[in-house]
Coordinates of C-alpha atoms and ligand atoms in Angstrom, one line a residue:
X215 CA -245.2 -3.5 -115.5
X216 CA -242.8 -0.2 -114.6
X217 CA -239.2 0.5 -115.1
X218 CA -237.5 0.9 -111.6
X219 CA -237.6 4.4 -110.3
X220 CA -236.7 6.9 -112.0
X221 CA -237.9 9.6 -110.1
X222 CA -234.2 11.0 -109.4
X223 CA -233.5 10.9 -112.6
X224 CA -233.9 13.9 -115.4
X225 CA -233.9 14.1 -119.0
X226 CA -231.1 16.1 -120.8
X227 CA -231.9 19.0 -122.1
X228 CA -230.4 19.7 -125.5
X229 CA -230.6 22.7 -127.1
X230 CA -233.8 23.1 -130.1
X231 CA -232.9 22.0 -133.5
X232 CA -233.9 24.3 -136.6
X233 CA -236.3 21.7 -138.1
X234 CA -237.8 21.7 -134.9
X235 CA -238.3 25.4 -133.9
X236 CA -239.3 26.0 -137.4
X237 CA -241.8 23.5 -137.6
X238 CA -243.3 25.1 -134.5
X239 CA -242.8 28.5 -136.2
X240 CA -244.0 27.8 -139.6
X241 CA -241.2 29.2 -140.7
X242 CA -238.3 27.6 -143.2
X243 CA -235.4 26.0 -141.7
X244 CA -232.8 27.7 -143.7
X245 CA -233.9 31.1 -142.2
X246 CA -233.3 30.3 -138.7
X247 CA -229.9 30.5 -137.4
X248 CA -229.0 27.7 -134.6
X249 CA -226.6 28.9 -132.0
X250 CA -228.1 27.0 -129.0
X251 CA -225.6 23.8 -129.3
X252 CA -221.9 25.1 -129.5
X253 CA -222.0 23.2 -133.4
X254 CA -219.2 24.0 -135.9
X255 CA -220.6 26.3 -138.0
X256 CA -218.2 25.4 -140.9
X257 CA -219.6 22.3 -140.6
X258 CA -217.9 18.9 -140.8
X259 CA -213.9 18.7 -142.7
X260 CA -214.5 18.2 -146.0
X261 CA -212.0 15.0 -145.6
X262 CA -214.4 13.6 -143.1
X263 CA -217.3 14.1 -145.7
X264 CA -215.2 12.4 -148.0
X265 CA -214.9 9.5 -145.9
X266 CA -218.1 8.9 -144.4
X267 CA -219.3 8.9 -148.3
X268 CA -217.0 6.3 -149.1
X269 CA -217.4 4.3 -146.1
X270 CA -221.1 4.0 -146.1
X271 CA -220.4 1.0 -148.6
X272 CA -218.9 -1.0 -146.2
X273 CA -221.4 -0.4 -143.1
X274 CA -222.6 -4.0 -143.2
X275 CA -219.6 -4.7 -141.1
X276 CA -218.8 -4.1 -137.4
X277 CA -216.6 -1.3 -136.8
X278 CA -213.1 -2.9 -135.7
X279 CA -210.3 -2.1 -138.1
X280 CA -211.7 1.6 -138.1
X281 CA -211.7 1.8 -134.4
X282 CA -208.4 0.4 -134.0
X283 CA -207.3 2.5 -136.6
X284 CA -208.6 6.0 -134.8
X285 CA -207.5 4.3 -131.4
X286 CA -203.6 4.3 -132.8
X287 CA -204.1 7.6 -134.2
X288 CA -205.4 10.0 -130.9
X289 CA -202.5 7.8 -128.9
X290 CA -200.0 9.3 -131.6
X291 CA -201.2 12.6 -131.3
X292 CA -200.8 12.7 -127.7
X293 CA -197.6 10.4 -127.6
X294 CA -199.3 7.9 -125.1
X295 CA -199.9 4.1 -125.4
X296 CA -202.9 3.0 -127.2
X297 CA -204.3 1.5 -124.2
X298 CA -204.9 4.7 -123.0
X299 CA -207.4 6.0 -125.8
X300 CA -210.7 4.9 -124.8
X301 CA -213.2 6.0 -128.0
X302 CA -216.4 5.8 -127.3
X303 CA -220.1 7.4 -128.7
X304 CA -219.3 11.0 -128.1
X305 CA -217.3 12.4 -124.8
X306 CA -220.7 11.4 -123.4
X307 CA -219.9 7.5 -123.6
X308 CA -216.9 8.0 -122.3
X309 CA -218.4 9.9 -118.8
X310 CA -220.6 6.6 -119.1
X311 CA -217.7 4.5 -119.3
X312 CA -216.1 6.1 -116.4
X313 CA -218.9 5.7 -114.2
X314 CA -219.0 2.1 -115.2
X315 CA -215.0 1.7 -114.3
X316 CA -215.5 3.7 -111.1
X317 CA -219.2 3.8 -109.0
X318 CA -220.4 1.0 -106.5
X319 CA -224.6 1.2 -106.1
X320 CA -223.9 4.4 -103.8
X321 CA -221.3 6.1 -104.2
X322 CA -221.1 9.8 -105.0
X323 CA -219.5 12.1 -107.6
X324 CA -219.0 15.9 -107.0
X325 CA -219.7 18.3 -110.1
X326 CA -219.7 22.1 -110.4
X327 CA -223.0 23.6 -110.4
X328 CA -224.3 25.4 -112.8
X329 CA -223.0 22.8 -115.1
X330 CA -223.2 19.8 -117.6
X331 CA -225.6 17.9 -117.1
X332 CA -225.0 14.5 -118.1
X333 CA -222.5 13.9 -115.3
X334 CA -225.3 13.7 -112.8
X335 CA -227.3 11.4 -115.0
X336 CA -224.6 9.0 -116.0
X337 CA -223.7 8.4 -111.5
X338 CA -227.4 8.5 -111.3
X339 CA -227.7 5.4 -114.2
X340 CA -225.1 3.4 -112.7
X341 CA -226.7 3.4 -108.9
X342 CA -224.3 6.6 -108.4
X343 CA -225.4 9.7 -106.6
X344 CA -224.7 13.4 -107.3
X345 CA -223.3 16.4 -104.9
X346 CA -222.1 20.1 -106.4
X347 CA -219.6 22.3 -105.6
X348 CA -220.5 26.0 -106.3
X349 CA -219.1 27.8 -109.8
X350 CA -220.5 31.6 -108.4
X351 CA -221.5 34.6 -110.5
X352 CA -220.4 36.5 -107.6
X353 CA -216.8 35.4 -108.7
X354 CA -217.3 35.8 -112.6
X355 CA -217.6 32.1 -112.5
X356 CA -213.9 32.0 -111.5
X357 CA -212.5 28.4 -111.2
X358 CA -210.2 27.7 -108.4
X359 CA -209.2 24.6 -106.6
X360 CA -210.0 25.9 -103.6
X361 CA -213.3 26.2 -104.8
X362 CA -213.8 22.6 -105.6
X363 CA -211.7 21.4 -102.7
X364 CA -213.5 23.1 -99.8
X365 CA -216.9 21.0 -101.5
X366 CA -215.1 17.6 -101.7
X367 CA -216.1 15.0 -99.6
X368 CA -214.0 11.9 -100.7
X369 CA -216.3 11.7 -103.5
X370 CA -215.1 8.8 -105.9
X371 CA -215.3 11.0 -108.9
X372 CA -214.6 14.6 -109.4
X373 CA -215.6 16.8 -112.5
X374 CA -214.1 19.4 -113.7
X375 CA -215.2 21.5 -117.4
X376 CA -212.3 23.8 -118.9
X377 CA -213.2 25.4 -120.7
X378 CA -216.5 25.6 -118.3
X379 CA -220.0 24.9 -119.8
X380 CA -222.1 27.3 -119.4
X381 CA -220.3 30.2 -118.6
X382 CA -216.8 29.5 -120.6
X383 CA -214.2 30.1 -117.3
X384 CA -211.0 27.9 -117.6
X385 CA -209.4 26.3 -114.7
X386 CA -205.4 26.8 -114.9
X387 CA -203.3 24.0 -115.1
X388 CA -201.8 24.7 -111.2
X389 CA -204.9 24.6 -110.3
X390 CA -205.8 21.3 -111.5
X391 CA -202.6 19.8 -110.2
X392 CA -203.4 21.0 -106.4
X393 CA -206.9 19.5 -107.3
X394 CA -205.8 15.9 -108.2
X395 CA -202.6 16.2 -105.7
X396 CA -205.1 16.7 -102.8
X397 CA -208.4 14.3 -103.7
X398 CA -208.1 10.7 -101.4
X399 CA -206.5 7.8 -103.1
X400 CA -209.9 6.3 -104.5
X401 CA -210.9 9.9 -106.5
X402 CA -210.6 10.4 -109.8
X403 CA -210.5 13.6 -111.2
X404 CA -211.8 13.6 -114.0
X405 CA -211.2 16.7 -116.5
X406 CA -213.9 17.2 -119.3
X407 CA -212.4 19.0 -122.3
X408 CA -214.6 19.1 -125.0
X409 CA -213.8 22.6 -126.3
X410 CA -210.3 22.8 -125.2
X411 CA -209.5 23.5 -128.6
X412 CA -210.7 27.1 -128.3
X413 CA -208.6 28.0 -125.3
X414 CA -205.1 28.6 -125.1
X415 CA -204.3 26.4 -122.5
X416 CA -202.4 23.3 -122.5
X417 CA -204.2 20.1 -122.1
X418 CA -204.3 17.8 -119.4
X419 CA -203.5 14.7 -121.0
X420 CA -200.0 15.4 -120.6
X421 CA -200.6 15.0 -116.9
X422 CA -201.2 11.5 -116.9
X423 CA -197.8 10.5 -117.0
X424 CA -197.5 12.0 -113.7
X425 CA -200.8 11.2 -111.9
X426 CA -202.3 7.9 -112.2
X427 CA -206.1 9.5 -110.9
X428 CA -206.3 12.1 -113.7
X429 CA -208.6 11.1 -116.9
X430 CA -209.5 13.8 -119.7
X431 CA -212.4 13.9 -121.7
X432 CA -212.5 15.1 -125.5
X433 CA -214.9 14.9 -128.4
X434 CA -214.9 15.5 -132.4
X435 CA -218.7 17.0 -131.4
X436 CA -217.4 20.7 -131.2
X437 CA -214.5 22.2 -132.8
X438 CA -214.1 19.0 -135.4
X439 CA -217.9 19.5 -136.3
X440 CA -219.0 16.2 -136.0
X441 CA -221.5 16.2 -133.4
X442 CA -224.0 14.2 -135.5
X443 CA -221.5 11.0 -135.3
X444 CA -221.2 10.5 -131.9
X445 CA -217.5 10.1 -131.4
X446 CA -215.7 11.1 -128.2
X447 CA -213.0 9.3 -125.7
X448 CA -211.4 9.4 -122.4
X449 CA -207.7 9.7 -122.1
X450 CA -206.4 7.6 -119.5
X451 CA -203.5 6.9 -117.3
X452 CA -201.7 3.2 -118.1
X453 CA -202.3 2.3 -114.4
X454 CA -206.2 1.0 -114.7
X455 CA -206.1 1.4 -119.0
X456 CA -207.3 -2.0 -119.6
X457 CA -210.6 -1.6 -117.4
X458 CA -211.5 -0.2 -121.1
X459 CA -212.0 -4.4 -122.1
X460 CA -214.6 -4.7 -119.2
X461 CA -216.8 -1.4 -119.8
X462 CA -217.0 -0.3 -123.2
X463 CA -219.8 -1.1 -125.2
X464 CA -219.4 -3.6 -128.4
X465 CA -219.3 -1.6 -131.1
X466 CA -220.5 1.9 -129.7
X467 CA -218.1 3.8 -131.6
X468 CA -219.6 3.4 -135.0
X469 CA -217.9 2.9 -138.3
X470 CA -218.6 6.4 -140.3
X471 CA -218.0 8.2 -137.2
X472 CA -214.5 6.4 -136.7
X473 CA -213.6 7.6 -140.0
X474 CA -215.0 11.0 -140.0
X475 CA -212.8 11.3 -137.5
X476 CA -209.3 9.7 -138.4
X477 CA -210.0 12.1 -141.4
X478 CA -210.4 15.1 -139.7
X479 CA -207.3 14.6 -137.3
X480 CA -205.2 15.0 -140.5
X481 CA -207.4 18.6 -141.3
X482 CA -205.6 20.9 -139.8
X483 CA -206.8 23.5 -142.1
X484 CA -210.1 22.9 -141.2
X485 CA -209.3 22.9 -137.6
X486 CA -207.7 25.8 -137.4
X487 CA -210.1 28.1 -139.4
X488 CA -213.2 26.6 -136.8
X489 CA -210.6 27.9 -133.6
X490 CA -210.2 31.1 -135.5
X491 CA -213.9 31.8 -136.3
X492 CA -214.9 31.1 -132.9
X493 CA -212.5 33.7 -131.3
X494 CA -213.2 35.8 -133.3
X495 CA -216.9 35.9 -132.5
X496 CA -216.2 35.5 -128.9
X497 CA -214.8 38.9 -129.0
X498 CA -217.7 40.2 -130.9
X499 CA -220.1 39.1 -128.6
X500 CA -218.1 40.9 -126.1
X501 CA -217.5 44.2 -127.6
X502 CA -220.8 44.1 -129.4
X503 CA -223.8 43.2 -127.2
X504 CA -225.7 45.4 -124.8
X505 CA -225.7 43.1 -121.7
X506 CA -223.0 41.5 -119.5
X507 CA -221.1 39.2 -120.5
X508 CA -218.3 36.8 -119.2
X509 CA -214.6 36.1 -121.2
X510 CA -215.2 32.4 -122.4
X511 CA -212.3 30.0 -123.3
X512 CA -214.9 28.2 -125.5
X513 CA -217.2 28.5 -128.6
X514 CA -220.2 30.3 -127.1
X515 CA -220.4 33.1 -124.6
X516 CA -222.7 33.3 -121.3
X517 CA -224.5 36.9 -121.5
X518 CA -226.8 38.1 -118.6
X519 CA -230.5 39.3 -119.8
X520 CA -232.8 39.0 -117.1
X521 CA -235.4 36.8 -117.9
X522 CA -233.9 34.2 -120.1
X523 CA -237.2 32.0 -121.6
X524 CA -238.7 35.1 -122.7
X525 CA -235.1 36.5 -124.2
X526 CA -234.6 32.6 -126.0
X527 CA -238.5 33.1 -126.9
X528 CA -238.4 36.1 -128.9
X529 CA -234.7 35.7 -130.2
X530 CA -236.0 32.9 -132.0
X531 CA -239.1 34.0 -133.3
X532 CA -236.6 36.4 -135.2
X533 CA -234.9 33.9 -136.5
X534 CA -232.1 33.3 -133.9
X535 CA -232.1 30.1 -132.0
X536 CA -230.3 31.0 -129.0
X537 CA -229.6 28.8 -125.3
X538 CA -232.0 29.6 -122.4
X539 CA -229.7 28.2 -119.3
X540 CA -232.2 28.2 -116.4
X541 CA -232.0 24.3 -116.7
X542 CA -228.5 24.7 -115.8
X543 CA -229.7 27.1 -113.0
X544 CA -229.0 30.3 -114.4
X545 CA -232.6 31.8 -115.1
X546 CA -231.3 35.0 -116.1
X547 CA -228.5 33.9 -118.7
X548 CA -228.3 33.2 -122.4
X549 CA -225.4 31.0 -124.0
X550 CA -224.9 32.0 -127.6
X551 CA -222.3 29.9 -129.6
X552 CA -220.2 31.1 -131.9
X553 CA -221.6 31.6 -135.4
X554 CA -219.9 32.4 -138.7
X555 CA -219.0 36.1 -138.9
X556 CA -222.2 36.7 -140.7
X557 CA -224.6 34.5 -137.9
X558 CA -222.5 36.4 -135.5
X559 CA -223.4 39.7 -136.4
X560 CA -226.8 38.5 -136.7
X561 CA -227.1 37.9 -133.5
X562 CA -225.8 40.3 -131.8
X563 CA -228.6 42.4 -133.8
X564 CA -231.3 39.9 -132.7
X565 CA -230.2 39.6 -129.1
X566 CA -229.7 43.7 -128.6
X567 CA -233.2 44.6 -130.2
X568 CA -235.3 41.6 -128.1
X569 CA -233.3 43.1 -125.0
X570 CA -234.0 46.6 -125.4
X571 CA -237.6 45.4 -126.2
X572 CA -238.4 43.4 -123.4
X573 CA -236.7 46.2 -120.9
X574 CA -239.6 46.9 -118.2
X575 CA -239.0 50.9 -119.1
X576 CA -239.5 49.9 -122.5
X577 CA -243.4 48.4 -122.3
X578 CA -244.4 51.2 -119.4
X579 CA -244.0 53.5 -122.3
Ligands
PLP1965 C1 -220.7 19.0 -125.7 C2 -220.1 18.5 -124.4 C3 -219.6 17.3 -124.1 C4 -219.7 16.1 -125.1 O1 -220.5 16.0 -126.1 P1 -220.5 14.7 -127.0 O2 -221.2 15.2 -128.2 O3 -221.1 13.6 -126.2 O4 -219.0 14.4 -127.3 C5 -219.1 17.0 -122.9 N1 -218.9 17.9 -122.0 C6 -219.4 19.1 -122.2 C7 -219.2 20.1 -121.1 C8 -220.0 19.5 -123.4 O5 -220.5 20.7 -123.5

């Protein structure tokens, strides 16, 4: 007995835990500072605490009247029908549920490279297939729709990260409006923005009253701390809303996460202190580390180090757990999210000593 094959397919990659490393360290979790997954580092709203404590009661029951309820809410907060919110387990479900609505056994998707990974595994599990289009160094990691356009091959979806995971580059709003004015009828383009919240730019949900092949991706994982509840959605245009009915998962979007995150819509407090930390530590990674780095729009910075497992390896035996992004196929970069001011400052300590340690002038001597 075998699965079918799997031999295209890769596992995700997620960044170490602190129980983990420290298990392998023997060191205590408490010492280690985690900056390898772009978490909150205020942690959850208090007001979602509040109501995951007081829902856990009631999680004998399936999660309907919660889901319906967080449905209604996102629609208000965007002003689009309710149709048009489709929650699902983390922004990941969502790029699942897309590729359900979307891919035939065959058909292709075209994502920028370096980049998230689970795009290509979600076409791959639904009998899709992968191609890239190039995000280069050479450029900073500029975004352009030229860029993407001069990759596209009628692809059926199109991906697009702004702010861009790993490196943090935005694509502007023009430029997203030449992308989804020029794709073929049959593309989507589909525009992941998971830590929009951090940038100043507007989002593209308002552009689905215009275009009816635009969707938008968001998640409470990042800048509403709740990565540990798995709540995400796709915005959608009205046009093909009710494919939602034939793709989503029964009861995928679970109950505490539903109201963790009804709860911390109404936060604002909380929301806006998490944007304010992490640009504020953005420009401290900038101004304060020895090696290159590039202007993010999101809650972690890209920095160039050389060799990147050995950097990750020796930041975290001192305590920092940092990202290593040669499996997004930059070998030679680190991605360090956004800490509190104090993990901030630690790591920019951490990350300048292990450097200037590991320099090859620095062992010859
Ligand atoms: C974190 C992240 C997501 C979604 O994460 P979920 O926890 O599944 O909501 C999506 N896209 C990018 C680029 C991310 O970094």
């Amino acid at each position: 007995m075998q699965p079918r094959d799997l031999s295209a397919h890769e596992a995700y990659v997620p960044g170490r835990g602190a129980e983990e490393v420290a298990r392998d360290l023997g060191m205590n979790p408490e010492d280690l500072t985690k900056l390898s997954s772009n978490e909150n580092p205020h942690g959850p709203s208090p007001d979602a605490v509040a109501a995951v404590e007081s829902g856990a009661a009631e999680v004998n029951v399936y999660p309907k009247a919660s889901h319906t309820d967080l449905t209604d809410r996102i629609a208000q907060k965007w002003g689009i029908d309710a149709s048009q919110v489709w929650v699902s387990a983390g922004a990941d479900g969502a790029i699942d549920y897309l590729s359900r609505a979307f891919l035939e056994p065959g058909d292709e998707i075209l994502v920028p490279e370096p980049g998230f990974s689970y795009y290509p595994m979600s076409a791959r599990y639904h009998h899709g297939e992968a191609s890239g289009y190039r995000i280069s160094k050479d450029d900073d990691f500029e975004q352009t729709a030229d860029g993407v356009l001069s990759a596209y091959d009628g692809e059926r979806i199109v991906y697009v990260t702004t702010p861009h995971n790993p490196t943090g580059s935005t694509l502007p709003r023009e430029e997203i409006r030449t992308i989804a004015e020029s794709l073929d009828d049959h593309t989507l383009l589909a525009v992941d923005e998971a830590y929009a919240e951090y940038a100043d730019h507007p989002s593209s949900v308002e552009l689905l009253e215009e275009y009816d092949n635009v969707a938008v991706l968001r998640t409470f994982s990042k800048a509403y701390g709740l990565a540990g509840l798995r709540i995400g959605y796709a915005a959608v245009p009205e046009a093909w809303a009710d494919a939602y009915a034939r793709v989503n998962t029964p009861f995928a979007a679970n109950e505490l996460g539903c109201r963790a995150a009804l709860a911390a819509l109404d936060d604002d407090e909380h929301l806006e202190r998490s944007i304010e930390t992490a640009r504020w530590a953005r420009e401290y990674y900038h101004d304060h580390l020895d090696v290159p780095t590039w202007p993010s729009g999101g809650n972690f910075v890209l920095c160039e180090v050389g060799d990147a497992s050995a950097v990750a390896a020796a930041s975290q035996e001192r305590g920092v757990i940092i990202r290593d992004t040669s499996s997004f196929g930059l070998p030679e970069c680190v991605r360090v999210s956004c800490g509190t001011r104090e993990e901030t400052k630690r790591a920019v300590e951490v990350l300048n000593d292990v450097v200037a340690d590991l320099r090859p002038e620095a062992t010859e001597l």
